[in-house]
Coordinates of C-alpha atoms in Angstrom, one line a residue:
Chain A
M1 CA 0.0 0.0 0.0
N2 CA 1.1 3.5 -0.7
P3 CA 2.8 4.8 2.5
S4 CA 1.1 8.2 2.3
V5 CA -2.2 6.4 2.4
L6 CA -1.1 4.6 5.5
S7 CA -0.1 7.7 7.2
A8 CA -3.3 9.5 6.4
E9 CA -5.2 6.6 8.0
A10 CA -3.0 6.8 11.1
T11 CA -3.6 10.6 11.3
T12 CA -7.3 10.1 11.1
E13 CA -7.1 7.5 13.8
A14 CA -5.1 9.7 16.0
I15 CA -7.7 12.4 15.7
A16 CA -10.7 10.1 16.0
R17 CA -9.4 8.4 19.1
P18 CA -6.9 10.6 21.0
R19 CA -6.0 8.2 23.7
P20 CA -4.1 9.7 26.5
G21 CA -0.3 9.0 27.1
S22 CA -0.3 8.5 30.8
A23 CA -1.2 5.1 32.3
D24 CA -3.6 6.7 34.8
E25 CA -5.5 8.6 32.2
L26 CA -5.5 5.7 29.8
A27 CA -7.2 3.5 32.5
V28 CA -10.0 6.1 32.7
W29 CA -10.2 6.2 28.9
N30 CA -10.5 2.5 28.7
L31 CA -13.4 2.6 31.2
A32 CA -15.2 5.4 29.5
A33 CA -14.7 3.7 26.1
T34 CA -17.0 0.9 27.2
V35 CA -20.1 3.2 27.3
V36 CA -22.3 2.5 24.3
D37 CA -24.5 4.9 22.2
P38 CA -28.0 4.4 23.8
E39 CA -29.6 4.7 20.3
V40 CA -27.1 2.3 18.6
P41 CA -26.1 0.0 21.4
V42 CA -23.5 -2.0 19.3
L43 CA -21.3 1.0 19.0
T44 CA -19.2 2.3 21.9
I45 CA -18.6 6.0 22.1
E46 CA -14.9 5.1 21.3
D47 CA -16.1 3.4 18.0
L48 CA -18.1 6.5 17.1
G49 CA -15.3 9.0 17.9
V50 CA -17.6 10.7 20.4
L51 CA -15.1 10.2 23.2
R52 CA -12.8 13.1 22.8
R53 CA -10.4 13.5 25.7
V54 CA -9.6 12.2 29.2
A55 CA -7.7 14.0 31.7
I56 CA -7.0 13.9 35.4
E57 CA -7.0 17.3 36.9
G58 CA -6.1 17.2 40.6
A59 CA -8.8 15.1 42.3
T60 CA -11.1 15.4 39.3
V61 CA -11.4 13.0 36.4
V62 CA -12.5 14.9 33.3
V63 CA -14.0 13.2 30.3
E64 CA -14.9 15.2 27.2
I65 CA -17.3 14.0 24.6
T66 CA -18.8 15.6 21.5
P67 CA -22.3 15.4 20.2
T68 CA -22.8 13.8 16.8
Y69 CA -25.4 16.4 15.9
S70 CA -26.0 19.7 17.7
G71 CA -29.4 18.7 19.0
C72 CA -28.6 15.0 19.8
P73 CA -30.6 14.0 22.9
A74 CA -28.3 11.0 23.5
V75 CA -25.6 13.2 24.9
D76 CA -27.4 13.4 28.3
A77 CA -27.7 9.6 28.6
I78 CA -24.0 9.2 27.5
R79 CA -22.9 11.6 30.1
D80 CA -24.8 9.8 32.9
D81 CA -23.4 6.4 31.7
I82 CA -19.9 7.6 31.7
A83 CA -20.2 9.1 35.3
A84 CA -21.9 5.8 36.4
V85 CA -19.1 3.6 35.0
L86 CA -16.3 5.7 36.6
F87 CA -18.1 6.0 40.0
A88 CA -18.5 2.2 40.0
A89 CA -14.8 1.9 39.4
G90 CA -14.0 4.0 42.4
Y91 CA -13.4 7.5 40.9
G92 CA -15.0 10.0 43.3
K93 CA -15.1 13.2 41.4
V94 CA -16.0 13.0 37.7
E95 CA -16.7 15.8 35.3
V96 CA -18.2 15.0 31.8
R97 CA -18.0 18.0 29.4
S98 CA -19.3 18.2 26.0
V99 CA -17.3 20.0 23.4
L100 CA -18.3 21.2 19.9
A101 CA -14.8 21.7 18.3
P102 CA -13.5 20.0 16.2
A103 CA -16.9 19.1 14.7
W104 CA -17.7 15.4 14.8
T105 CA -17.6 13.5 11.5
T106 CA -18.6 9.9 10.6
D107 CA -15.1 9.6 9.3
W108 CA -14.1 9.1 12.9
M109 CA -16.0 5.9 13.1
S110 CA -13.7 2.9 13.6
E111 CA -13.4 0.1 11.2
A112 CA -14.5 -2.3 14.0
G113 CA -17.6 -0.1 14.5
R114 CA -18.5 -0.1 10.8
T115 CA -18.4 -3.9 10.9
K116 CA -20.6 -4.1 14.0
L117 CA -23.0 -1.6 12.6
E118 CA -23.5 -3.6 9.4
Q119 CA -23.9 -6.8 11.4
Y120 CA -26.6 -5.0 13.5
G121 CA -28.5 -4.2 10.3
I122 CA -27.5 -0.5 9.8
A123 CA -25.6 0.4 6.7
A124 CA -22.3 2.1 7.6
P125 CA -21.6 5.6 6.4
A126 CA -19.7 6.2 3.2
H127 CA -16.5 8.2 3.6
R128 CA -16.9 11.9 3.0
G129 CA -15.4 13.4 -0.1
A130 CA -13.3 16.5 -0.3
G131 CA -16.4 18.5 -0.9
G132 CA -17.6 20.1 -4.1
T133 CA -20.5 21.9 -5.5
V134 CA -22.6 18.9 -6.4
S135 CA -23.8 16.5 -3.7
L136 CA -23.7 13.1 -5.4
G137 CA -25.3 10.3 -3.6
L138 CA -23.4 7.0 -3.8
G139 CA -25.1 3.6 -3.8
I140 CA -25.8 2.3 -0.3
R141 CA -25.4 -1.5 0.2
C142 CA -28.2 -3.3 1.8
P143 CA -26.9 -4.6 5.2
H144 CA -29.3 -7.7 5.0
C145 CA -28.6 -9.1 1.5
G146 CA -25.7 -7.1 0.3
S147 CA -27.5 -5.7 -2.9
M148 CA -26.6 -2.3 -4.1
H149 CA -30.1 -2.0 -5.6
T150 CA -31.5 0.1 -2.9
R151 CA -33.5 3.3 -2.6
E152 CA -33.7 6.2 -0.2
L153 CA -37.2 6.4 1.5
S154 CA -36.4 9.4 3.6
R155 CA -33.4 11.5 4.2
F156 CA -34.3 11.6 7.9
G157 CA -34.7 8.5 10.0
S158 CA -35.3 7.3 13.5
T159 CA -32.5 9.6 14.9
S160 CA -30.6 12.6 13.7
C161 CA -27.7 10.5 12.4
K162 CA -29.8 8.1 10.3
A163 CA -31.7 8.0 6.9
L164 CA -34.2 5.4 5.9
Y165 CA -33.6 3.1 2.9
V166 CA -35.4 0.1 1.4
C167 CA -33.7 -2.7 -0.4
Q168 CA -35.2 -3.3 -3.9
R169 CA -34.0 -6.9 -4.0
C170 CA -34.9 -8.3 -0.5
Q171 CA -37.6 -5.7 0.0
E172 CA -36.4 -5.1 3.6
P173 CA -36.2 -1.5 4.9
F174 CA -33.0 -0.5 6.7
D175 CA -31.3 2.4 8.4
Y176 CA -28.4 4.1 6.9
F177 CA -25.9 5.9 9.1
K178 CA -25.6 9.1 7.1
E179 CA -22.1 10.4 6.1
H180 CA -21.6 13.6 8.1
Chain D
M1 CA -3.6 18.8 23.1
N2 CA -2.3 22.3 22.5
H3 CA -3.4 25.3 24.5
S4 CA -5.7 26.9 21.8
N5 CA -7.5 23.6 21.4
H6 CA -8.0 23.4 25.2
V7 CA -9.5 26.8 25.3
V8 CA -12.0 25.9 22.6
S9 CA -12.9 22.6 24.0
S10 CA -13.6 23.8 27.5
A11 CA -15.6 26.8 26.2
I12 CA -18.4 25.5 24.2
T13 CA -21.4 23.5 25.3
A14 CA -25.0 23.9 25.8
E15 CA -24.9 21.5 28.8
S16 CA -21.7 22.4 30.6
I17 CA -21.0 26.0 29.6
A18 CA -22.9 27.1 32.7
D19 CA -20.3 25.3 34.8
S20 CA -17.4 26.6 32.8
S21 CA -15.6 29.9 33.6
V22 CA -16.1 31.2 30.0
V23 CA -18.2 34.4 29.9
A24 CA -19.4 35.9 26.7
P25 CA -18.3 39.6 26.3
E26 CA -21.4 41.8 26.5
A27 CA -21.4 42.8 22.7
V28 CA -20.9 39.1 21.7
A29 CA -23.8 38.0 24.0
Q30 CA -26.1 40.6 22.4
Y31 CA -25.2 39.3 19.0
A32 CA -25.5 35.6 19.9
L33 CA -29.0 36.2 21.4
G34 CA -30.3 37.4 18.0
L35 CA -28.9 34.3 16.3
G36 CA -30.2 32.0 19.0
D37 CA -33.7 33.6 18.7
D38 CA -33.7 33.0 15.0
A39 CA -32.9 29.3 15.5
L40 CA -35.3 28.8 18.4
V41 CA -38.3 30.4 16.8
L42 CA -37.9 28.4 13.6
A43 CA -37.3 25.1 15.6
H44 CA -40.6 25.7 17.4
R45 CA -42.5 26.3 14.1
L46 CA -41.0 23.0 12.7
G47 CA -42.1 21.1 15.8
E48 CA -45.7 22.1 15.1
W49 CA -45.6 19.8 12.1
I50 CA -45.0 16.6 14.1
A51 CA -47.9 14.4 13.6
N52 CA -49.3 16.8 11.1
A53 CA -47.0 16.4 8.1
P54 CA -48.3 14.9 4.8
E55 CA -46.5 11.7 5.4
L56 CA -44.7 10.0 8.3
E57 CA -41.3 10.6 6.8
E58 CA -41.9 14.3 6.7
D59 CA -42.9 14.3 10.4
V60 CA -39.5 12.8 11.0
A61 CA -37.6 15.0 8.6
L62 CA -39.2 18.3 9.9
G63 CA -38.7 17.1 13.4
N64 CA -35.1 16.3 12.9
I65 CA -34.4 19.7 11.2
G66 CA -36.1 21.3 14.1
L67 CA -33.9 19.4 16.5
D68 CA -30.8 20.5 14.8
L69 CA -32.0 24.2 15.0
L70 CA -32.9 23.7 18.6
G71 CA -29.4 22.5 19.2
H72 CA -27.9 25.7 17.6
A73 CA -30.4 27.7 19.7
R74 CA -29.4 26.0 23.0
S75 CA -25.7 26.6 22.4
L76 CA -26.2 30.2 21.3
L77 CA -28.6 31.2 24.1
T78 CA -26.5 29.4 26.7
Y79 CA -23.4 31.3 25.6
A80 CA -25.3 34.7 25.5
G81 CA -26.7 33.9 29.0
T82 CA -23.2 33.6 30.5
A83 CA -22.9 37.4 30.2
W84 CA -26.0 37.9 32.3
G85 CA -26.0 35.0 34.6
K86 CA -29.0 33.6 32.8
S87 CA -29.7 30.1 31.6
E88 CA -30.9 29.0 28.1
D89 CA -34.4 28.4 29.7
D90 CA -34.4 31.8 31.3
L91 CA -33.9 33.3 27.9
A92 CA -36.2 31.0 25.9
Y93 CA -39.2 31.0 28.3
F94 CA -39.0 34.2 30.4
R95 CA -38.7 36.9 27.9
G96 CA -41.7 38.7 26.2
E97 CA -42.4 39.1 22.6
S98 CA -40.7 42.5 22.2
E99 CA -37.6 41.1 23.8
F100 CA -37.2 38.4 21.1
R101 CA -34.8 39.5 18.4
S102 CA -35.7 36.9 15.8
R103 CA -36.1 38.1 12.2
Q104 CA -39.6 37.9 11.0
L105 CA -39.3 35.1 8.5
F106 CA -38.8 32.5 11.2
E107 CA -42.0 33.2 13.1
Q108 CA -44.2 33.1 10.0
P109 CA -47.0 30.6 10.4
N110 CA -46.4 27.2 8.8
G111 CA -49.2 27.5 6.3
D112 CA -49.6 24.4 4.1
F113 CA -46.6 22.1 3.6
A114 CA -45.4 24.1 0.5
A115 CA -45.3 27.3 2.5
T116 CA -43.2 25.6 5.2
I117 CA -40.9 24.3 2.5
A118 CA -40.6 27.8 1.0
R119 CA -39.7 29.2 4.5
Q120 CA -37.3 26.4 5.1
F121 CA -35.6 26.8 1.7
I122 CA -35.0 30.5 2.2
A123 CA -33.9 30.0 5.8
S124 CA -31.5 27.1 5.1
V125 CA -29.7 28.9 2.3
Y126 CA -29.4 31.9 4.6
F127 CA -28.2 29.8 7.5
A128 CA -25.6 28.0 5.3
E129 CA -24.0 31.3 4.2
L130 CA -24.1 32.8 7.7
Y131 CA -22.6 29.8 9.5
R132 CA -20.0 29.3 6.8
G133 CA -18.8 32.8 7.5
L134 CA -19.1 32.5 11.3
S135 CA -17.1 29.3 11.3
S136 CA -14.0 31.4 11.0
S137 CA -15.1 33.9 13.7
Q138 CA -12.4 35.1 16.1
D139 CA -14.7 34.2 18.9
P140 CA -13.8 30.5 19.5
T141 CA -17.3 29.6 20.9
I142 CA -19.2 31.2 18.0
A143 CA -16.8 29.6 15.5
A144 CA -17.3 26.1 17.0
I145 CA -21.1 26.4 17.2
A146 CA -21.1 27.6 13.5
A147 CA -18.7 24.9 12.2
K148 CA -20.9 22.2 13.6
A149 CA -24.1 23.9 12.4
V150 CA -23.0 24.4 8.9
K151 CA -22.7 20.7 8.2
E152 CA -26.2 20.2 9.5
V153 CA -27.7 23.1 7.6
D154 CA -26.2 21.9 4.3
Y155 CA -28.4 18.9 4.7
H156 CA -31.4 21.0 5.4
V157 CA -30.8 22.9 2.1
D158 CA -30.7 19.6 0.3
H159 CA -34.0 18.6 1.8
S160 CA -35.9 21.8 1.0
V161 CA -34.5 21.9 -2.6
Q162 CA -35.7 18.4 -3.3
W163 CA -39.2 19.4 -2.1
L164 CA -39.1 22.7 -4.1
R165 CA -38.4 20.7 -7.2
R166 CA -40.9 18.0 -6.5
L167 CA -43.7 20.4 -5.7
G168 CA -42.8 22.9 -8.4
L169 CA -42.6 20.3 -11.2
G170 CA -45.3 18.1 -9.8
T171 CA -49.0 18.5 -10.4
K172 CA -50.9 21.7 -11.2
V173 CA -52.1 21.8 -7.6
S174 CA -48.6 21.2 -6.1
H175 CA -47.1 23.8 -8.4
E176 CA -49.7 26.4 -7.5
R177 CA -49.2 25.8 -3.8
M178 CA -45.5 26.0 -4.0
Q179 CA -45.7 29.3 -5.8
R180 CA -48.2 30.6 -3.2
G181 CA -45.7 29.5 -0.5
L182 CA -42.9 31.4 -2.1
D183 CA -45.1 34.5 -2.6
A184 CA -46.1 34.4 1.1
M185 CA -42.5 34.0 2.5
W186 CA -40.6 36.2 0.0
P187 CA -41.5 39.6 1.6
F188 CA -39.3 38.4 4.6
V189 CA -36.2 37.7 2.6
D190 CA -35.1 41.2 2.5
E191 CA -34.8 41.6 6.3
L192 CA -32.4 38.6 6.5
F193 CA -29.7 40.5 4.6
R194 CA -30.1 43.9 6.4
A195 CA -27.4 45.1 8.7
D196 CA -27.5 43.3 12.0
P197 CA -27.4 46.1 14.6
F198 CA -25.6 43.8 17.1
A199 CA -22.9 42.9 14.6
A200 CA -21.8 46.5 14.0
E201 CA -18.9 46.6 16.4
L202 CA -17.9 43.0 16.2
D203 CA -15.4 43.0 13.2
G204 CA -13.9 39.6 12.8
I205 CA -16.3 38.0 15.3
A206 CA -19.8 38.6 13.8
V207 CA -20.8 38.2 10.1
D208 CA -22.3 41.2 8.3
P209 CA -25.3 39.7 6.6
R210 CA -25.4 42.3 3.8
P211 CA -22.7 40.7 1.6
L212 CA -24.4 37.3 1.9
R213 CA -27.1 38.5 -0.4
A214 CA -25.0 37.9 -3.4
A215 CA -24.6 34.2 -2.7
F216 CA -28.2 33.9 -2.0
D217 CA -29.1 35.7 -5.2
G218 CA -26.6 33.5 -7.1
L219 CA -28.3 30.4 -6.0
V220 CA -32.0 30.8 -5.1
P221 CA -33.5 32.3 -8.2
R222 CA -31.9 29.7 -10.4
L223 CA -33.3 26.9 -8.3
V224 CA -36.7 28.5 -8.3
I225 CA -36.8 28.8 -12.1
E226 CA -35.4 25.3 -12.5
S227 CA -38.3 24.1 -10.4
G228 CA -40.7 25.7 -13.0
L229 CA -41.6 28.5 -10.5
S230 CA -41.1 32.2 -10.7
V231 CA -39.3 34.4 -8.3
P232 CA -41.9 36.5 -6.5
E233 CA -42.0 40.2 -7.3
V234 CA -43.3 41.5 -4.0
A235 CA -42.5 44.5 -1.7
A236 CA -40.2 43.7 1.2
A237 CA -41.8 43.5 4.7
R238 CA -40.9 46.3 7.2
G239 CA -38.7 44.0 9.2
G240 CA -37.3 45.1 12.6
G241 CA -37.1 41.7 14.3
R242 CA -33.7 42.5 15.8
E243 CA -35.2 45.5 17.5
G244 CA -38.1 43.5 18.9
I245 CA -40.7 44.4 16.2
H246 CA -42.5 41.4 15.1
S247 CA -45.5 40.3 13.0
E248 CA -48.7 39.3 14.8
A249 CA -47.7 35.6 14.5
L250 CA -45.0 35.6 17.2
G251 CA -47.1 36.4 20.2
P252 CA -49.4 33.4 20.0
M253 CA -46.5 31.1 19.2
L254 CA -44.6 32.2 22.3
A255 CA -47.7 31.8 24.4
E256 CA -47.8 28.2 23.4
M257 CA -44.0 27.7 23.7
Q258 CA -43.7 29.3 27.1
V259 CA -46.9 28.3 28.9
L260 CA -45.5 25.2 30.5
A261 CA -42.4 26.7 31.9
R262 CA -44.3 29.7 33.2
A263 CA -47.0 27.6 34.9
H264 CA -44.3 25.5 36.6
P265 CA -41.3 27.8 37.1
G266 CA -38.1 25.8 37.8
A267 CA -39.8 22.4 37.0
T268 CA -37.4 19.9 35.4
W269 CA -38.1 16.5 33.9

């Protein structure tokens, strides 16, 4: 493989999952990383790229998360779940902050997360292009039968991050995790 | 993480900004309040469609677009409120009609589905240009809110353009309704691109809406004509939303939006 492609992947990974360097902070990170998205419970917040930073500031453990969408109501549940996991592990003072910058993108979703999503029956997001004047929709593969012969039913689905599709071959409807 | 990132990351939240030590400068807070009101009022209007849209998918779509806008409103009002020791709820629920600074397009009644699409089309193109500009604001909180919003609003533009085309090029009835919707909303276009009185002294932080008109005019009339419709030739409404002057539609909308919070002050759920 082209080395520049490899290094681009490594860079994306470092941005998507900025694991702390110190062992103490990494222990907190690994606990927080077990929390799942309440709407898509096969994905952890680490898979999603929603877990942004862990730091130990004096007696306080600080965990930063980012919402997928500005109005995402799952943020409150995720915050409570992180606090619960860390309290249960014996951390006394936990502060979960939400941050907006840099803005979340589906390109931060891990490869493992994409596989789990497909197995769960949700089509994984396409990678975002460099951005141009025309928004061209690529074909979305049916997570049930693998057919590319699918059709968008609605650009908005059961949560902010999903669109609703139907497969023309197996006739099953499915969610598509929108590239964002 | 470098220092500048740290400042950004601890500054911007709807949920935790109240706990942070970041306080919006007075002039920035005044500006953010106007932007937050625009997003809040339109979000509420879209919420009125839930269970009333022509099809279930559109209940969901308009609800989701409203949710994105509510997210922008929460961030902007929370940030504005830091200057005055007020919460987002204080600002949303405990100000009267003349204290709202939303521009008049956003409070216009939903009308039929085509009128809502017309309003959303105009609003989304405007928001896309505005937030694109604000994403390089020198105020790191405003910049972060805008950088997040612009990705969402691009999707809203796409949604309303698809409906504009479908209704404009659809049946005789859908065409007539889409045209009527555009005619009803068009008087409020002009106000969006007038000088924002709260942007005046915020060079590099705020975006002057006036130059955004060129991008709007470069895109919107072409899309309207491609959809078989005509660009309305109507007089501009008086405007004045930023100064607290509103059309008669805002008062009843606020009454409904605020009644629960005022009947049970301090209630949480």
